[in-house]
């Protein structure tokens, strides 16, 4: 391990010095921590062999692929000929190139991995590395096994000139092939990952995981300083900065990487529950009964609006907005096993008002995405009261495209007053982000089930709710505008909000009558406030029954029925005019005959 330099002058090799904090640590302690400094947490570089040993199940790793030859396409020479540098790197590392290909398993999940080693000429990308990345991708595609790319690179290999540049296109095409084949791809970004590797396969994976402090960027600080005379702010290209700005999905300490990879790899298998029903069933559905909604023995879903009680709509609005209602983060631990949250729109930001990721529901991998409000003033402010920015909708779209690629059912949870208003959102094209989601969900070839758990406000809610089945909790609301907004515009008096709420028909009973929602989920006796487990059980029963109904539909039928669902919200044709009796014609005036 290259955690640090050995302590000098002692003549012993059992103490090492961290290159960041200069702390002296015992080598065994550092090894137990997988090469992480016990004092400052620096994640030291690892060899490709050490990476494989740490990430893959013991005894499962098998290297494959032919040896890489020696080529010097340019006849390149600086202070030494390029072939001499290759021979030196091979002698120092025991490798023939800066990447190796491995088959193996992670917690039993099969995986094909291409693992880079920075010790070999700075992990630079040349034709030999391109061969290894493409071989790993082709193998993963042929075997329909997820591909894991572990990157560590200073960029393209200068000694191979334009041949090195071509590896960016070559490896990117290999990942596009896996996209078309529906094979999951993952990147593990280690320090550093720069240049051509960052601008190709490292950032094209479906899920990007980074070690703490890992640097990722196209141009490094030295290149930026030399070319445009700018100095990067501290931490600018680190994993933590990239997570905040939407560039990576997960930052995981080295000790947690295997578990993180295992949870994400589970989505790549996307296996349906066993036909005999032997898979895990966390929330068994109740048999339909005539019990009153919300009482023991009640049906999981109510599809007859006449069974729902009539309440003053304004009272329902107040219930839907209660800060004691369970949020998505409250419900998830009771709904979805092994949930792994994924972050960022890969463009500019990570919006905390949208939570999304992969997990297991009823023994089957699913993708979950939804609004997150909060309970405290601090949470509400951090999450913008559940109002998504354009980055949030783009994150949701990115995750839903992943679900389409892998064949995962999508579960969306809506609880938002609407999309985030304001100058910044408009500058980042809020309307276009919402419209793109509507189009995407209309044609996504996997089952989509939406549950409105609190507020469903306007286009900001619909951007997560174009679904095969739209369910809502009994005390949720769904409307084109808030009652206050409607009252201010039409009544010109915000105090008329209760009257506007009644006119908008925004409660579950009316929405079920209108066909805007397909079914209503009864709430637990006593309501959902401070009852996340009981609420999740109710939602779980409803989603389970709904997904089972949709499970066997081929994509073509799903899309046709989804289109038909929304086509029915059209203006009915005008009524035919009532039949009228036509009086007999009066006899012609005899005088007019002549």
Coordinates of C-alpha atoms in Angstrom, one line a residue, residues 65-515:
X65 CA -7.6 -11.2 -21.3
X66 CA -4.5 -11.7 -23.4
X67 CA -1.2 -9.9 -22.5
X68 CA -0.7 -6.4 -23.9
X69 CA 2.1 -6.0 -26.4
X70 CA 4.5 -3.1 -26.8
X71 CA 3.7 -0.5 -29.5
X72 CA 5.2 2.8 -30.2
X73 CA 3.0 4.3 -32.9
X74 CA 4.7 7.7 -32.9
X75 CA 8.3 6.6 -32.3
X76 CA 8.0 9.0 -29.3
X77 CA 11.0 10.1 -27.4
X78 CA 11.5 12.8 -24.7
X79 CA 14.4 12.3 -22.4
X80 CA 14.0 8.6 -23.0
X81 CA 12.3 6.4 -25.7
X82 CA 8.7 5.5 -24.9
X83 CA 9.4 1.7 -25.0
X84 CA 12.0 2.2 -22.3
X85 CA 9.4 3.9 -20.1
X86 CA 7.0 1.0 -20.7
X87 CA 9.7 -1.6 -19.7
X88 CA 10.4 0.4 -16.6
X89 CA 6.8 0.6 -15.6
X90 CA 6.3 -3.1 -16.2
X91 CA 9.3 -4.0 -14.1
X92 CA 8.2 -1.7 -11.2
X93 CA 4.6 -2.8 -11.0
X94 CA 4.6 -6.4 -12.3
X95 CA 1.8 -5.4 -14.7
X96 CA 1.9 -5.2 -18.5
X97 CA -0.5 -2.1 -18.6
X98 CA -2.3 0.4 -16.3
X99 CA -5.5 -1.7 -16.1
X100 CA -6.4 -5.3 -15.5
X101 CA -9.6 -7.2 -16.3
X102 CA -11.2 -9.5 -13.6
X103 CA -14.3 -11.6 -13.3
X104 CA -15.7 -12.2 -9.8
X105 CA -18.5 -11.6 -7.3
X106 CA -19.3 -8.9 -4.7
X107 CA -21.5 -10.3 -2.0
X108 CA -22.4 -13.0 -4.5
X109 CA -23.4 -10.6 -7.2
X110 CA -21.4 -11.4 -10.4
X111 CA -19.4 -8.6 -11.9
X112 CA -16.8 -7.9 -14.6
X113 CA -14.3 -5.3 -13.5
X114 CA -11.6 -3.2 -15.2
X115 CA -9.3 -1.9 -12.5
X116 CA -6.7 0.8 -13.1
X117 CA -3.3 1.1 -11.4
X118 CA -1.9 4.6 -11.0
X119 CA 1.6 3.3 -10.5
X120 CA 1.8 2.3 -14.1
X121 CA 2.7 5.6 -15.9
X122 CA 0.2 7.6 -13.8
X123 CA -2.6 5.3 -15.0
X124 CA -2.5 7.0 -18.3
X125 CA -4.9 6.0 -21.1
X126 CA -3.3 4.5 -24.1
X127 CA -4.3 1.8 -26.6
X128 CA -3.4 -0.9 -24.1
X129 CA -5.7 0.4 -21.5
X130 CA -8.4 1.0 -24.1
X131 CA -8.1 -2.6 -25.1
X132 CA -8.7 -3.7 -21.5
X133 CA -11.7 -1.4 -20.9
X134 CA -13.3 -2.5 -24.2
X135 CA -12.6 -6.2 -23.4
X136 CA -14.2 -5.8 -20.0
X137 CA -17.2 -4.1 -21.6
X138 CA -17.6 -6.7 -24.3
X139 CA -17.4 -9.5 -21.8
X140 CA -20.0 -7.9 -19.5
X141 CA -22.3 -7.4 -22.5
X142 CA -21.9 -11.0 -23.7
X143 CA -22.4 -12.5 -20.3
X144 CA -25.0 -9.9 -19.3
X145 CA -23.1 -9.1 -16.1
X146 CA -22.7 -5.6 -14.6
X147 CA -19.5 -3.8 -15.4
X148 CA -17.4 -2.1 -12.7
X149 CA -14.7 0.4 -13.7
X150 CA -12.2 1.4 -11.0
X151 CA -10.4 4.5 -12.2
X152 CA -7.1 6.1 -11.3
X153 CA -5.5 8.2 -14.0
X154 CA -3.7 11.4 -14.8
X155 CA -5.3 11.4 -18.2
X156 CA -4.5 10.4 -21.8
X157 CA -1.0 9.0 -22.6
X158 CA 0.9 11.7 -24.3
X159 CA 3.5 9.3 -25.8
X160 CA 0.7 7.8 -28.0
X161 CA -0.6 11.1 -29.3
X162 CA -3.8 11.0 -31.3
X163 CA -3.9 7.2 -30.9
X164 CA -4.5 7.9 -27.2
X165 CA -7.1 10.5 -28.0
X166 CA -9.0 7.9 -30.0
X167 CA -9.4 5.7 -26.9
X168 CA -11.9 8.2 -25.5
X169 CA -14.3 7.6 -28.4
X170 CA -13.5 3.9 -28.4
X171 CA -14.3 3.3 -24.7
X172 CA -17.3 5.6 -24.8
X173 CA -18.8 3.6 -27.7
X174 CA -18.2 0.4 -25.6
X175 CA -20.3 1.9 -22.7
X176 CA -23.0 3.0 -25.2
X177 CA -23.2 -0.7 -26.3
X178 CA -23.9 -1.7 -22.7
X179 CA -26.6 1.0 -22.5
X180 CA -28.3 -0.5 -25.5
X181 CA -28.0 -4.0 -24.1
X182 CA -29.5 -3.0 -20.7
X183 CA -26.4 -3.9 -18.7
X184 CA -25.7 -2.0 -15.5
X185 CA -22.4 0.0 -15.4
X186 CA -20.7 1.4 -12.3
X187 CA -17.6 3.6 -11.8
X188 CA -15.6 3.8 -8.7
X189 CA -13.6 7.0 -8.8
X190 CA -10.3 6.9 -6.9
X191 CA -7.7 9.6 -6.5
X192 CA -6.9 11.0 -8.9
X193 CA -9.1 10.6 -12.1
X194 CA -8.3 13.3 -14.6
X195 CA -8.2 14.1 -18.3
X196 CA -9.3 11.6 -21.0
X197 CA -10.5 9.0 -18.5
X198 CA -12.7 11.5 -16.7
X199 CA -14.0 12.7 -20.1
X200 CA -15.0 9.2 -21.2
X201 CA -15.8 5.9 -19.4
X202 CA -15.3 7.2 -15.8
X203 CA -18.3 9.5 -16.0
X204 CA -20.5 7.6 -18.5
X205 CA -21.5 4.9 -16.0
X206 CA -25.0 4.6 -14.7
X207 CA -23.9 5.0 -11.1
X208 CA -20.7 6.9 -10.1
X209 CA -19.3 6.2 -6.7
X210 CA -16.3 8.0 -5.3
X211 CA -13.9 7.6 -2.4
X212 CA -13.7 10.5 0.1
X213 CA -11.3 13.1 -1.2
X214 CA -10.9 11.6 -4.6
X215 CA -10.3 14.2 -7.3
X216 CA -12.2 14.1 -10.6
X217 CA -11.9 16.6 -13.4
X218 CA -11.0 17.2 -17.0
X219 CA -8.1 19.6 -16.4
X220 CA -6.0 19.4 -13.2
X221 CA -5.1 22.4 -11.1
X222 CA -1.6 22.7 -12.6
X223 CA -3.0 22.7 -16.2
X224 CA -5.6 25.3 -15.3
X225 CA -3.0 27.5 -13.7
X226 CA -0.6 27.2 -16.6
X227 CA -3.3 27.8 -19.4
X228 CA -5.7 30.4 -18.0
X229 CA -3.9 31.6 -14.9
X230 CA -6.7 30.6 -12.6
X231 CA -6.2 29.0 -9.1
X232 CA -8.9 26.5 -8.1
X233 CA -10.6 27.1 -4.7
X234 CA -9.8 24.5 -2.1
X235 CA -11.7 21.2 -2.6
X236 CA -13.1 22.3 -6.0
X237 CA -12.6 18.9 -7.8
X238 CA -13.0 16.6 -4.8
X239 CA -15.7 13.9 -4.4
X240 CA -17.5 15.9 -1.8
X241 CA -17.7 19.0 -4.0
X242 CA -18.9 16.9 -7.0
X243 CA -21.6 15.2 -4.8
X244 CA -22.9 18.6 -3.8
X245 CA -23.0 19.8 -7.5
X246 CA -24.5 16.7 -9.0
X247 CA -21.4 15.1 -10.5
X248 CA -21.4 11.8 -8.6
X249 CA -24.1 9.6 -7.0
X250 CA -22.4 8.4 -3.8
X251 CA -19.3 9.2 -1.7
X252 CA -18.5 6.1 0.3
X253 CA -15.5 5.4 2.6
X254 CA -13.4 2.5 1.7
X255 CA -14.7 0.3 4.4
X256 CA -18.2 0.7 3.1
X257 CA -17.5 0.3 -0.6
X258 CA -18.3 -3.4 -0.8
X259 CA -21.7 -3.0 0.8
X260 CA -22.5 0.1 -1.3
X261 CA -21.5 -1.8 -4.5
X262 CA -23.6 -4.8 -3.4
X263 CA -26.8 -2.8 -3.0
X264 CA -26.4 -1.1 -6.4
X265 CA -25.5 -4.4 -8.1
X266 CA -28.7 -5.9 -6.8
X267 CA -30.6 -3.5 -9.1
X268 CA -28.6 -4.9 -12.1
X269 CA -30.1 -8.3 -11.6
X270 CA -33.7 -6.9 -11.7
X271 CA -35.1 -10.4 -11.1
X272 CA -38.8 -10.7 -10.7
X273 CA -40.2 -12.4 -7.5
X274 CA -40.3 -16.2 -7.7
X275 CA -43.5 -17.4 -9.3
X276 CA -44.3 -19.6 -6.3
X277 CA -44.4 -16.5 -4.1
X278 CA -41.5 -17.6 -2.0
X279 CA -39.7 -14.3 -2.2
X280 CA -39.8 -11.9 0.8
X281 CA -43.1 -10.2 1.4
X282 CA -42.5 -7.4 3.9
X283 CA -46.1 -6.1 3.7
X284 CA -48.7 -8.8 3.0
X285 CA -51.8 -7.4 1.4
X286 CA -55.0 -7.8 3.1
X287 CA -57.8 -9.6 1.3
X288 CA -60.5 -7.2 0.0
X289 CA -63.2 -6.7 2.6
X290 CA -66.1 -4.5 3.2
X291 CA -64.5 -2.9 6.2
X292 CA -64.5 0.8 6.5
X293 CA -61.3 2.5 5.1
X294 CA -58.7 3.0 7.8
X295 CA -60.1 0.2 10.0
X296 CA -58.7 -3.3 10.6
X297 CA -59.6 -5.5 7.7
X298 CA -60.0 -2.5 5.3
X299 CA -59.2 -3.1 1.7
X300 CA -55.7 -2.1 0.5
X301 CA -57.2 0.1 -2.2
X302 CA -60.6 1.9 -2.5
X303 CA -61.8 2.3 -6.1
X304 CA -65.4 3.3 -5.4
X305 CA -65.5 7.0 -4.4
X306 CA -68.9 6.4 -2.7
X307 CA -67.0 4.4 0.0
X308 CA -65.0 7.5 1.0
X309 CA -66.3 9.9 3.6
X310 CA -67.1 13.5 2.6
X311 CA -65.0 16.1 4.4
X312 CA -64.7 19.8 4.1
X313 CA -62.0 20.2 1.4
X314 CA -60.2 22.9 3.4
X315 CA -59.8 20.5 6.3
X316 CA -58.2 17.9 3.9
X317 CA -55.8 20.6 2.6
X318 CA -54.7 21.3 6.2
X319 CA -54.3 17.5 6.9
X320 CA -52.2 17.1 3.7
X321 CA -49.9 19.9 4.7
X322 CA -49.4 18.8 8.3
X323 CA -45.7 18.8 9.2
X324 CA -46.3 15.6 11.2
X325 CA -47.2 13.6 8.0
X326 CA -44.5 11.0 7.2
X327 CA -42.0 12.2 4.6
X328 CA -40.4 10.0 2.0
X329 CA -37.3 9.5 4.1
X330 CA -39.6 8.4 7.0
X331 CA -41.4 5.8 4.8
X332 CA -38.5 4.3 2.9
X333 CA -37.0 2.2 5.7
X334 CA -40.4 0.5 6.1
X335 CA -41.1 0.2 2.4
X336 CA -37.9 -0.7 0.5
X337 CA -35.1 -3.0 1.6
X338 CA -31.4 -2.2 0.8
X339 CA -32.2 1.3 -0.4
X340 CA -29.2 3.0 -1.9
X341 CA -29.7 6.7 -2.6
X342 CA -28.3 8.1 -5.8
X343 CA -27.5 11.8 -6.2
X344 CA -27.1 14.5 -8.8
X345 CA -28.2 15.5 -12.3
X346 CA -24.7 15.1 -13.8
X347 CA -24.9 18.7 -15.0
X348 CA -24.8 21.2 -12.1
X349 CA -26.5 20.3 -8.9
X350 CA -28.1 17.8 -6.5
X351 CA -31.5 18.9 -5.4
X352 CA -32.4 17.7 -1.9
X353 CA -36.1 18.2 -2.6
X354 CA -36.0 15.1 -4.8
X355 CA -34.8 11.8 -3.3
X356 CA -34.1 8.8 -5.6
X357 CA -32.3 5.5 -5.6
X358 CA -32.6 1.7 -6.0
X359 CA -33.8 -0.8 -3.6
X360 CA -35.8 -4.0 -3.2
X361 CA -39.6 -4.1 -2.8
X362 CA -41.3 -7.5 -2.4
X363 CA -38.1 -9.3 -3.5
X364 CA -37.8 -7.3 -6.7
X365 CA -35.4 -4.5 -7.5
X366 CA -37.2 -1.2 -8.0
X367 CA -36.3 2.4 -8.6
X368 CA -37.8 4.9 -6.1
X369 CA -38.0 8.7 -6.6
X370 CA -40.0 11.3 -4.8
X371 CA -40.4 14.6 -3.1
X372 CA -38.9 15.3 0.3
X373 CA -40.2 18.0 2.6
X374 CA -39.2 17.8 6.2
X375 CA -40.5 18.3 9.7
X376 CA -38.4 21.1 11.2
X377 CA -37.8 24.6 9.9
X378 CA -34.2 23.6 9.2
X379 CA -35.3 20.6 7.1
X380 CA -37.9 22.5 5.3
X381 CA -35.5 25.3 4.4
X382 CA -32.8 22.8 3.3
X383 CA -35.3 21.0 1.1
X384 CA -37.1 24.1 -0.2
X385 CA -40.4 22.8 1.3
X386 CA -40.3 19.9 -1.2
X387 CA -40.2 22.2 -4.2
X388 CA -37.8 20.8 -6.7
X389 CA -35.3 22.8 -8.8
X390 CA -34.6 21.9 -12.4
X391 CA -31.7 19.9 -11.1
X392 CA -34.1 17.8 -9.1
X393 CA -36.3 17.0 -12.1
X394 CA -33.2 16.2 -14.2
X395 CA -32.0 13.9 -11.5
X396 CA -35.3 12.1 -11.4
X397 CA -35.2 11.8 -15.2
X398 CA -31.7 10.3 -15.1
X399 CA -32.8 7.7 -12.6
X400 CA -35.9 6.9 -14.5
X401 CA -33.9 6.3 -17.7
X402 CA -31.7 3.9 -15.7
X403 CA -34.9 2.1 -14.6
X404 CA -35.9 1.8 -18.3
X405 CA -32.5 0.5 -19.2
X406 CA -32.6 -2.2 -16.5
X407 CA -36.3 -3.0 -16.6
X408 CA -37.0 -1.8 -13.1
X409 CA -40.5 -0.8 -12.0
X410 CA -40.6 2.8 -10.9
X411 CA -42.3 3.9 -7.7
X412 CA -42.8 7.7 -7.3
X413 CA -44.0 9.5 -4.2
X414 CA -45.5 13.0 -4.6
X415 CA -45.6 15.6 -1.8
X416 CA -44.9 19.1 -3.0
X417 CA -46.7 22.5 -3.2
X418 CA -45.2 22.7 -6.7
X419 CA -42.0 23.3 -8.6
X420 CA -39.5 25.8 -7.1
X421 CA -40.3 29.3 -8.4
X422 CA -37.7 32.0 -8.8
X423 CA -35.1 33.6 -11.0
X424 CA -32.5 30.9 -10.6
X425 CA -35.0 28.1 -11.5
X426 CA -36.2 30.0 -14.5
X427 CA -32.6 30.7 -15.7
X428 CA -32.0 26.9 -15.5
X429 CA -35.1 26.2 -17.5
X430 CA -37.6 24.9 -15.0
X431 CA -40.3 24.6 -17.5
X432 CA -38.2 22.5 -19.9
X433 CA -37.1 20.2 -17.1
X434 CA -40.7 19.5 -16.2
X435 CA -41.8 19.0 -19.8
X436 CA -38.9 16.6 -20.4
X437 CA -40.1 14.5 -17.5
X438 CA -43.6 14.4 -18.7
X439 CA -42.4 13.2 -22.1
X440 CA -40.0 10.6 -20.6
X441 CA -42.6 9.1 -18.3
X442 CA -45.2 8.9 -21.0
X443 CA -42.9 6.5 -23.0
X444 CA -40.9 4.8 -20.2
X445 CA -41.2 1.0 -21.0
X446 CA -41.5 -0.2 -17.4
X447 CA -44.4 -0.1 -14.9
X448 CA -44.8 3.2 -13.1
X449 CA -46.9 3.5 -9.9
X450 CA -47.3 6.9 -8.3
X451 CA -48.5 7.5 -4.7
X452 CA -49.6 11.1 -3.7
X453 CA -48.8 11.1 0.0
X454 CA -49.4 14.8 0.9
X455 CA -49.7 17.8 -1.5
X456 CA -49.8 17.3 -5.2
X457 CA -49.2 20.8 -6.5
X458 CA -49.5 21.6 -10.2
X459 CA -46.9 20.7 -12.9
X460 CA -44.3 20.3 -10.2
X461 CA -46.2 17.3 -8.9
X462 CA -47.2 15.9 -12.3
X463 CA -43.5 15.8 -13.3
X464 CA -43.3 12.7 -11.1
X465 CA -46.8 11.4 -11.7
X466 CA -47.3 10.4 -15.3
X467 CA -47.9 6.7 -14.4
X468 CA -49.8 3.6 -15.2
X469 CA -51.6 3.8 -11.8
X470 CA -51.9 6.9 -9.7
X471 CA -52.8 6.2 -6.0
X472 CA -53.3 8.7 -3.2
X473 CA -53.6 8.6 0.5
X474 CA -57.1 9.4 1.7
X475 CA -56.1 12.8 3.2
X476 CA -53.8 13.9 0.3
X477 CA -54.7 16.6 -2.2
X478 CA -53.9 17.1 -5.9
X479 CA -54.6 20.2 -7.9
X480 CA -53.6 22.5 -10.7
X481 CA -53.0 25.3 -8.3
X482 CA -53.1 25.9 -4.5
X483 CA -56.4 27.1 -3.0
X484 CA -54.6 30.3 -1.9
X485 CA -53.3 31.0 -5.5
X486 CA -56.7 30.3 -7.0
X487 CA -58.5 32.5 -4.5
X488 CA -56.0 35.4 -5.1
X489 CA -56.5 35.2 -8.9
X490 CA -60.3 34.4 -9.2
X491 CA -61.7 35.8 -5.9
X492 CA -59.0 38.4 -5.6
X493 CA -58.9 37.5 -2.0
X494 CA -56.5 34.9 -0.5
X495 CA -58.9 34.6 2.5
X496 CA -61.3 32.8 0.1
X497 CA -59.0 29.8 0.0
X498 CA -61.5 27.4 1.7
X499 CA -64.1 28.3 -0.9
X500 CA -61.5 27.8 -3.7
X501 CA -60.5 24.4 -2.2
X502 CA -64.1 23.3 -2.5
X503 CA -64.4 24.6 -6.1
X504 CA -61.1 22.9 -7.2
X505 CA -62.4 19.4 -6.2
X506 CA -58.9 18.5 -5.0
X507 CA -59.6 15.8 -2.4
X508 CA -59.3 12.1 -2.8
X509 CA -63.1 11.4 -3.1
X510 CA -63.6 13.9 -5.9
X511 CA -60.4 13.0 -7.7
X512 CA -61.4 9.3 -7.7
X513 CA -64.8 10.3 -9.0
X514 CA -63.2 12.2 -11.8
X515 CA -60.8 9.4 -12.7

